[in-house]
Amino acid sequence: MKLAERTDTLTAPRIARSARDRYGTQLPTGDVMDWLAERRAAHRFRVDRIPFDELRGWSFSPDTGNLGHASGRFFSVEGLHVSCEDGPVEEWHQPIIRQPEVGILGILVKEFDGVPHLLMQAKMEPGNPNLLQLSPTVQATRSNYTGAHRGAGVTYIEYFTRPERGTVLADVIQSEHGSWFLHKGNRNMIVEARGNVPPDDDFRWLTLGQIGELMRRDNLVNMDSRTVLSCAPFGGDEPRALHSDAEVLSWLTAQRATRQIRANRVPLKELPGWTRGATSIDHDGGRYFSVMAVSVRADSREVASWTQPLFEPVGLGITAFLTRRIGGVPHLLAHAKAEGGILQSVELGPTVQCVPGNYAHLPRERQPRFLDLVRHADPARIRYEAIHSEEGGRFLNAESRYLIVEASEEEVPLDPPPDYHWLTPGQLTALTQYGNYVNVQARTLLACQRFAL
Amino acid sequence: MKLAERTDTLTAPRIARSARDRYGTQLPTGDVMDWLAERRAAHRFRVDRIPFDELRGWSFSPDTGNLGHASGRFFSVEGLHVSCEDGPVEEWHQPIIRQPEVGILGILVKEFDGVPHLLMQAKMEPGNPNLLQLSPTVQATRSNYTGAHRGAGVTYIEYFTRPERGTVLADVIQSEHGSWFLHKGNRNMIVEARGNVPPDDDFRWLTLGQIGELMRRDNLVNMDSRTVLSCAPFGGDEPRALHSDAEVLSWLTAQRATRQIRANRVPLKELPGWTRGATSIDHDGGRYFSVMAVSVRADSREVASWTQPLFEPVGLGITAFLTRRIGGVPHLLAHAKAEGGILQSVELGPTVQCVPGNYAHLPRERQPRFLDLVRHADPARIRYEAIHSEEGGRFLNAESRYLIVEASEEEVPLDPPPDYHWLTPGQLTALTQYGNYVNVQARTLLACQRFAL
């Protein structure tokens, strides 16, 4: 009986090789924008805001006021009451998206000329500022791929529902935005194909280095791509770090055990502090986000036209890692970030993750920590900067400035406040192989740090 | 700046050394029973069943019928509605314990004569069949150690609330019984002490080998000890296995993504299929468990007397791993076990985990898989067997036969049913360093496999 090596030592150097290749063999990076423009022209896309009463198949429940679909599938918008004993705000109410299904975000990989290439899709999502972005090979809710849309099949889905057809390089359920989703998880998969993969006009093979180049542009590589890329088993490139892996886990465990967050579902109807109008549900202080609705026409999707609710944040976010070389090794300042919608109350987030506008009414001492440092950083210290938007299937124009900013010893010591900790990119990548450790914003920045720097 | 090695290579051989030492230097194994008898005699323990209306501080809410404490702390007994699309039973209602706090289960370690010893406690729990068992150094709910009991402090708690006083060897939040608890997690910690540790009559230092010997006895090493022991970083003793670690994770991810369990809290009042009497809440079919109440008198606890509800299972459980040597390496047959009360619907469980009596009314084809193989195993193939009870602070006489039974190729092929997978003990131990992967029953058996074989 031949056994397998428990630890795969072959994939990490291949991932690194693909990351170093900024040219690829299938489509020059400089031609990607032309190809996307061509796909945009080939399909008719149109998104219009509509009042709630023009939603088809969606309605507010008379009992709870929750907004759901007649089929009971897809997702629903409900109310959430969150209390946290020691947070900056002790309790609040908010609308939340409940979507208990686990979808698939999958990228297919294949070697060309000895270099792994990734099959990326030109995909429209109604909430994207520019509609069409570079997406994973497959981006499908369970309703999608089991046919609840009554639409066409999801292209290439069989590589992910039957991954034994290829070789699985990464496969993990990751959380998504904990302040907008209740306990949402998607399966992040990277699968290497065996044999020929049939071509499709909406799909192109790119190296990780090419995708990294494209991640330097605004609103081009979508959130679903970024989270899957963060799970690529890049390998333990740094054998040493400020803290051992066991110390990092112990610190996070302590944060989880001592910071208690209680999140309870409540009816969306008469949610304190929120008001429902004909076209939106808004926060009475004009902060956070609105729930609204759109109609969508597109002929490149599984279904040619549909209506749906979306969440629309009120302002541009800032999402940033502070970085320092410590003992010659780059480290990122992770924050043990508590959010009402995540399963274990705390995950590792970036140093800064907020919409500054939501704090504009608060005094200086209640502003998010390190925000000023990032916002007013000397451009010479900005290692990475681009605007990215979040999942365009649920969020409308949810844009954030993503940054990696160099900090000094004076600004952030080796021993930062207790809910912050210096981790290496290798430590974060190791944790992305397990679910519920690294949040979706930190995963985006990790992918940028890996592939766009 | 001196960095730390990310991977600790020094602890695993020390754990192994302690596991090989079946004698210890502080208390001969043969004297442990005498010491426990002495502690039993030194304290007065008395547990009596009482009707619900003799509970002090506990009451059924008029609205929901939920059973809770006046302080709002400790735990509550509520109702749960569980539906699973593809399980053997499609939906059911049950009482469930809700205890959203994260407690600490911690074992203190110290070297004597170069061998790590663990500080074990003689501790009474009202639900233990024999009341007093060998427990971790610290076993405390958050209410305990933050003083909600208004009792004495928890001995040695400072080593775990301020672990920087020592060296953390393991620190992870693990799930507990998913069919009795809703989303319960406890912090499992192993901390090596620096300097002198003050002695206490209720505590003794034992090696892992000694504890392993004691785990061969019935009802001696309590559940809290067993789960903490399973997290000991034993090290990757097998470099090869039937499946690579990445394949194992991918299989579990697929099980989690495709098997949908919905668990919703409902009022305990008028829970379908359950009836509340003066002294217990029982299943109408006489199956599963009853909710009942006890009064406890003890002078060795933080509080000298109290009353509380307990869950009392209706029968003796069977919890077993089938094992095979594959390519010369021992493997255990793990089951992707779905339960209503766990956070991610599926964790790795033992091959068999059930109370056979709950299935006695069902035809042969609906009996738990592999149960017969375990129940009727030739004694020559039983590698490990002992009766252990579950957490005596919540469960009354919740006993199960724990077994490790050798299987043949004919009985279980290398390619078992899709929700089963062959893993090595090293693979399971590696997963216990992360939360929500290995369930509490599998953790007990893993500790037995590691230290009692």
Coordinates of C-alpha atoms in Angstrom, one line a residue, chain B residues 179-180 288 313-320 335 337 339 349-360 366-372 374-375 390 399-403 420 439 441 445:
Chain B
S179 CA -26.5 17.0 20.6
W180 CA -26.8 18.5 24.1
Y288 CA -32.6 10.4 24.2
P313 CA -29.3 10.3 29.0
V314 CA -31.6 7.3 28.9
G315 CA -28.9 4.7 28.2
L316 CA -25.3 3.7 27.9
G317 CA -23.6 5.0 24.8
I318 CA -21.1 3.4 22.4
T319 CA -18.3 5.5 21.2
A320 CA -15.7 3.8 19.1
H335 CA -16.9 10.1 10.6
K337 CA -20.6 13.8 12.1
E339 CA -25.0 17.5 15.0
G349 CA -16.3 12.2 15.1
P350 CA -15.5 8.6 15.9
T351 CA -16.6 5.8 13.6
V352 CA -19.5 5.0 16.0
Q353 CA -21.1 7.5 18.4
C354 CA -24.6 6.7 19.6
V355 CA -26.8 5.4 22.4
P356 CA -27.9 2.1 20.8
G357 CA -31.2 2.2 22.8
N358 CA -32.3 5.3 20.8
Y359 CA -32.3 3.1 17.7
A360 CA -33.8 -0.1 19.2
R366 CA -31.6 2.3 10.0
Q367 CA -29.2 1.3 12.7
P368 CA -26.1 3.4 13.0
R369 CA -23.4 2.2 10.6
F370 CA -20.6 0.0 12.0
L371 CA -22.5 -0.3 15.3
D372 CA -22.8 -4.1 15.0
V374 CA -18.2 -2.7 17.3
R375 CA -20.8 -4.2 19.5
E390 CA -19.3 13.0 30.1
E399 CA -21.7 7.0 30.4
S400 CA -20.4 5.6 27.2
R401 CA -18.3 2.5 26.3
Y402 CA -15.3 3.9 24.6
L403 CA -13.6 1.4 22.3
Y420 CA -16.1 8.3 6.5
N439 CA -15.5 16.6 18.2
Q441 CA -16.0 12.2 21.6
L445 CA -10.6 8.5 21.9

